[in-house]
mmCIF file of C-alpha atoms in Angstrom:
data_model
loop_
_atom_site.group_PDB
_atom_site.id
_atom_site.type_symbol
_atom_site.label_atom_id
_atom_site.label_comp_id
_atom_site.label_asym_id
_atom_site.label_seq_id
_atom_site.Cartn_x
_atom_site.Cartn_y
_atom_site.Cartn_z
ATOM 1 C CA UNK A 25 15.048 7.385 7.991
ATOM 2 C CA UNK A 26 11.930 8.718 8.296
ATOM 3 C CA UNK A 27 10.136 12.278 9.866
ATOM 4 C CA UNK A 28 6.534 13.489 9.799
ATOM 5 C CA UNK A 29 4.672 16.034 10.919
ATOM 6 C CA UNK A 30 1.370 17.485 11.034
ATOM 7 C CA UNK A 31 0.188 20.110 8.659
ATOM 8 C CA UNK A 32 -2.996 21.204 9.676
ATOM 9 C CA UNK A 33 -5.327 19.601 12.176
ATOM 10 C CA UNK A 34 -6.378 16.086 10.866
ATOM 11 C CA UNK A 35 -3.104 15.937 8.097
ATOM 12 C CA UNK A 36 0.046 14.369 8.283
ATOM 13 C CA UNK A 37 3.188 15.471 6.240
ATOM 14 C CA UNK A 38 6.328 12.759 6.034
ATOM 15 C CA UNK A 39 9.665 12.295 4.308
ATOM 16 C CA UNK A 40 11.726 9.377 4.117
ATOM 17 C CA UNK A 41 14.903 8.493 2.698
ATOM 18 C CA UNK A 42 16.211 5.364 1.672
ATOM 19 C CA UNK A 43 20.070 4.381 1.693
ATOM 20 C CA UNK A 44 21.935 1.007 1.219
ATOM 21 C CA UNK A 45 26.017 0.838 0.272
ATOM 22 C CA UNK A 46 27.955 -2.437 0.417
ATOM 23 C CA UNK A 47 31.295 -3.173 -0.157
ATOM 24 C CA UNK A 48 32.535 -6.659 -0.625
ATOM 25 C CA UNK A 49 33.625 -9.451 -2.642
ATOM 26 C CA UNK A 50 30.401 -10.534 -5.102
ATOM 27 C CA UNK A 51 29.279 -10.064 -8.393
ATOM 28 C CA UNK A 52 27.982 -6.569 -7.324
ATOM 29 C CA UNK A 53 30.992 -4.824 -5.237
ATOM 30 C CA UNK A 54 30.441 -1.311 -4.516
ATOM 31 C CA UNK A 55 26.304 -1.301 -4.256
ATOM 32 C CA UNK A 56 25.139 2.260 -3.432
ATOM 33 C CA UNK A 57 20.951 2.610 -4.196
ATOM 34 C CA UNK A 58 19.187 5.454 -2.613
ATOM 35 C CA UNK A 59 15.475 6.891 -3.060
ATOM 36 C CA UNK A 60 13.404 9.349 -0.815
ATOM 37 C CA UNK A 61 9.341 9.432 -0.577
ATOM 38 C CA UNK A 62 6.683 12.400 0.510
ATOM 39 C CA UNK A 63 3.398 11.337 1.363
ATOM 40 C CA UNK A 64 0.275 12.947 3.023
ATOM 41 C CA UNK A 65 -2.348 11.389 4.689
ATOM 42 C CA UNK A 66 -5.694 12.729 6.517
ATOM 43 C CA UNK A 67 -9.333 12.885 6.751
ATOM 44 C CA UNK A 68 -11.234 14.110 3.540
ATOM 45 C CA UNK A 69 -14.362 14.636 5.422
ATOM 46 C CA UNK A 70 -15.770 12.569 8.640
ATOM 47 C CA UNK A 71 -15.832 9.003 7.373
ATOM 48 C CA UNK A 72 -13.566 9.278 4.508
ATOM 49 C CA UNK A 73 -9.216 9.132 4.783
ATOM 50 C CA UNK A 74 -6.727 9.941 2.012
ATOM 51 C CA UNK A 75 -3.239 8.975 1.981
ATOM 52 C CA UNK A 76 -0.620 9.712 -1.116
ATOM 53 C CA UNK A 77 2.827 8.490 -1.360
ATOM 54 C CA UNK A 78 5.328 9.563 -4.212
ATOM 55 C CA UNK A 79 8.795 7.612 -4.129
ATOM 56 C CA UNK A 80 12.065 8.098 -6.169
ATOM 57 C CA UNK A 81 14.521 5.481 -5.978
ATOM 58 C CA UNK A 82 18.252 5.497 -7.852
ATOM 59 C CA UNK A 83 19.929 1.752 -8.302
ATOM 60 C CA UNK A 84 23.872 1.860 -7.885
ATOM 61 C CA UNK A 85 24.459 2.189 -11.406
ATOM 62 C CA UNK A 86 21.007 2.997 -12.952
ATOM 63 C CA UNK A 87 18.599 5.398 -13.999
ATOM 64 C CA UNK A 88 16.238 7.233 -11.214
ATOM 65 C CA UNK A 89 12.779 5.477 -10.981
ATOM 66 C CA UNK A 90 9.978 6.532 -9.548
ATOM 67 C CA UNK A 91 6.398 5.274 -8.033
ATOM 68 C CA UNK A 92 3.150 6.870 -6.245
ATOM 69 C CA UNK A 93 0.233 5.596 -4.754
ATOM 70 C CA UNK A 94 -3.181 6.683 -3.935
ATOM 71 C CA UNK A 95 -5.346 5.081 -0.936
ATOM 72 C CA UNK A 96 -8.892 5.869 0.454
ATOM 73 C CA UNK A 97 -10.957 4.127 3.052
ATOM 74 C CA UNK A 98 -14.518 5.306 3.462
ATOM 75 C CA UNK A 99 -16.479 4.193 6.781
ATOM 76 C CA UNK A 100 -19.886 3.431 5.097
ATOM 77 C CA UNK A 101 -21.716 3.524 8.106
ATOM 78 C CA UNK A 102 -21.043 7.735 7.993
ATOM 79 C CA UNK A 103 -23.169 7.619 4.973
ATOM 80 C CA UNK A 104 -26.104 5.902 6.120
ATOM 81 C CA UNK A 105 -24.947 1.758 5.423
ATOM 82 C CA UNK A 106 -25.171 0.624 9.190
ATOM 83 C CA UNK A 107 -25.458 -3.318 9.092
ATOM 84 C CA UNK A 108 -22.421 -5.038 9.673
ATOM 85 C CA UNK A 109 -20.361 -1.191 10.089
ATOM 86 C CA UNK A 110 -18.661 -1.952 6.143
ATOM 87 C CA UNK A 111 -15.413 -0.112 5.378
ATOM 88 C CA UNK A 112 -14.244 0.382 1.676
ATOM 89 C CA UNK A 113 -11.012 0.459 1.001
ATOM 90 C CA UNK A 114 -10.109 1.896 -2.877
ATOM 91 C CA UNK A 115 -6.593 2.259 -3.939
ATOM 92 C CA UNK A 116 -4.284 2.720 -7.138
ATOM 93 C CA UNK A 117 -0.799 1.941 -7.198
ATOM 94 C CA UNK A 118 1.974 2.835 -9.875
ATOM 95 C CA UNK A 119 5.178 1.140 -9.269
ATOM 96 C CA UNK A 120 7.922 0.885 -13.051
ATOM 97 C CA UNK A 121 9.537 -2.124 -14.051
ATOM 98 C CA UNK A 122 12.397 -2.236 -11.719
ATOM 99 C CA UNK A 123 11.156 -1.003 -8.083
ATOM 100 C CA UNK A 124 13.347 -2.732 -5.524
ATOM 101 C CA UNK A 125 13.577 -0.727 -2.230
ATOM 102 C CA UNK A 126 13.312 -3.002 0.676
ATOM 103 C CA UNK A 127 10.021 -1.757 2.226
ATOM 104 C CA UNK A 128 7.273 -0.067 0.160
ATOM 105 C CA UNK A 129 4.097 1.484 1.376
ATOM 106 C CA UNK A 130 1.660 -0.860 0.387
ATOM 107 C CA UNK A 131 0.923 -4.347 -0.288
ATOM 108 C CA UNK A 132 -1.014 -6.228 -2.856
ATOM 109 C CA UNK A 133 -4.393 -8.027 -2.237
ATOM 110 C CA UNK A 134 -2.575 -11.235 -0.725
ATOM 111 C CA UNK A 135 -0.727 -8.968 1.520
ATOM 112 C CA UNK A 136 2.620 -10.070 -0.398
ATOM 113 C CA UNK A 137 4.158 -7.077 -1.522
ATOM 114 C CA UNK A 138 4.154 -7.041 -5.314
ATOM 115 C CA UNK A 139 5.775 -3.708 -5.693
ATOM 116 C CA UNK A 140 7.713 -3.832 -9.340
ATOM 117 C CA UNK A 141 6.277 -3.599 -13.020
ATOM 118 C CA UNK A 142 2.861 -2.921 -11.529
ATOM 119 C CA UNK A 143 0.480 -0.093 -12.374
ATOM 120 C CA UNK A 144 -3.655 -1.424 -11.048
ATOM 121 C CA UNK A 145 -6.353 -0.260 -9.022
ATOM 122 C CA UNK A 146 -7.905 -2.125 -6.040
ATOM 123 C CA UNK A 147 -10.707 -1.731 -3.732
ATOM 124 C CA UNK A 148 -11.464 -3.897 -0.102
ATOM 125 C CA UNK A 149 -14.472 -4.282 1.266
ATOM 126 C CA UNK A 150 -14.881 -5.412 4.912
ATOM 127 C CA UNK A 151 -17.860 -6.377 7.137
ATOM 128 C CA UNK A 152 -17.658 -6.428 10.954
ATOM 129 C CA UNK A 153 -20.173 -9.064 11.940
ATOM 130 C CA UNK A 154 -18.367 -9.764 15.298
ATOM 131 C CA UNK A 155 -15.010 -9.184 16.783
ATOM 132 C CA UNK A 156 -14.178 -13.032 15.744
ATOM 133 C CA UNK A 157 -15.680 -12.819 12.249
ATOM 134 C CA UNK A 158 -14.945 -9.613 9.805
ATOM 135 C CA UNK A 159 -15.395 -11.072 6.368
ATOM 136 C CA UNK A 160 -13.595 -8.983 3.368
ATOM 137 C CA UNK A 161 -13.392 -9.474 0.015
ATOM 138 C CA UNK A 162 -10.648 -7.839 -2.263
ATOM 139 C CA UNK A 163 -10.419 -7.145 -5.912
ATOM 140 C CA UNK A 164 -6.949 -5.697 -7.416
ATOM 141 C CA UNK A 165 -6.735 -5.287 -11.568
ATOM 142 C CA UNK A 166 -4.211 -3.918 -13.488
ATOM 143 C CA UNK A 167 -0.954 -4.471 -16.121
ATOM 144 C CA UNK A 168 2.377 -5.740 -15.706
ATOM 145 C CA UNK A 169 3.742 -2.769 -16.800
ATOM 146 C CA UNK A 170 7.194 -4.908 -19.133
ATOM 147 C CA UNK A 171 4.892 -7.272 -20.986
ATOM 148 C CA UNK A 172 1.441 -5.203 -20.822
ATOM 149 C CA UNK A 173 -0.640 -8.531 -19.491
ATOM 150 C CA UNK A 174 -3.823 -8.286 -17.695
ATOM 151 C CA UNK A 175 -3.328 -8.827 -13.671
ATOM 152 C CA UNK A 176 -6.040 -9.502 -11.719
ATOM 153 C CA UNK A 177 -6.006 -11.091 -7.801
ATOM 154 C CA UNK A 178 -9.015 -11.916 -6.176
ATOM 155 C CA UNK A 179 -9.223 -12.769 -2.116
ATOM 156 C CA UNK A 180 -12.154 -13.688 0.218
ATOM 157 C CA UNK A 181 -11.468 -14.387 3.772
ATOM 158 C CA UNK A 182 -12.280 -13.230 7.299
ATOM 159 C CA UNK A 183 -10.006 -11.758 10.113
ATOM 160 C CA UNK A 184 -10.615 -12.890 13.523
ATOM 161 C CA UNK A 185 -9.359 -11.017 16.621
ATOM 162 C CA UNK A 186 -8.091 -14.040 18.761
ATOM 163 C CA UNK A 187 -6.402 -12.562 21.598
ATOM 164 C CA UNK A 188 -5.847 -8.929 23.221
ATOM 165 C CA UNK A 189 -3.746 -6.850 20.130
ATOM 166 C CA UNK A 190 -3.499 -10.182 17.678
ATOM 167 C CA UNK A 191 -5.590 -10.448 14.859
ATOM 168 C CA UNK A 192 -5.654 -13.590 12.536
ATOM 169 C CA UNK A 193 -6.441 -13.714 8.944
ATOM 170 C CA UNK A 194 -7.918 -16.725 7.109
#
């Protein structure tokens, strides 16, 4: 479940909770996990958005984890960088060893959403040089938080919108 609301004028306030219980013959009988997240998003200034997320989540049978995340995007052409209308996208993600709720609030650079025994920092940056051809290029570095080893994903592609409300990526 999920309910939001606005805070002051350009902010939005939301809660969610998370709930899953199953009861039948596996390995596993009697699953119960449950977690609940806050976040905030708005404008910083004209040209520049925040959002936050902070997430608990309980396991049936485990210790309470939790996770946050941090995300900016900052229209460059507000601050003087007109050619091609760039966006940057900068964001840093903190997610322990064991996250496993369904649906998280962000994805990795790839778009696949590595969400457990992560803690990195990423940044996007896209150029709009037509509606058929927005070129981006994103960086994401961090640790895998169980074994401490360097991650690092790199992706270069272009999004293309190809029909009225559908966008391709390549």
């Amino acid at each position: 479940g999920r309910g939001s609301m606005a805070l002051l004028p350009g902010w939005t306030f939301g809660v969610s909770f998370y709930q899953e219980r199953h009861n039948f013959t596996s390995a596993t009988p009697n699953v119960s996990h449950s977690g609940w997240a806050a976040d905030v998003s708005g404008s910083l200034f004209p040209g520049a958005s925040f959002t936050a997320e902070y997430a608990t989540f309980t396991p049936s049978g485990a210790a309470s984890q939790t996770a946050y995340q941090i995300n900016t995007t900052w229209d460059l052409t507000r601050f003087g960088v007109t050619t091609y209308s760039p966006t940057l996208s900068v964001n840093y993600k903190n997610y322990p060893t064991i996250w496993t709720p369904v649906s998280p609030g962000s994805a990795d650079a790839l778009g696949i959403f590595a969400f457990s025994d992560l803690r990195a920092w990423g940044g996007t940056l896209t150029l709009t040089v037509s509606p058929l051809f927005r070129p981006y290029v994103t960086y994401e570095t961090g640790t895998i938080i169980s074994t401490a080893a360097a991650y690092r994903e790199l992706e270069l592609g272009w999004r293309s919108s190809i029909a009225r409300n559908t966008t391709a990526r390549f």
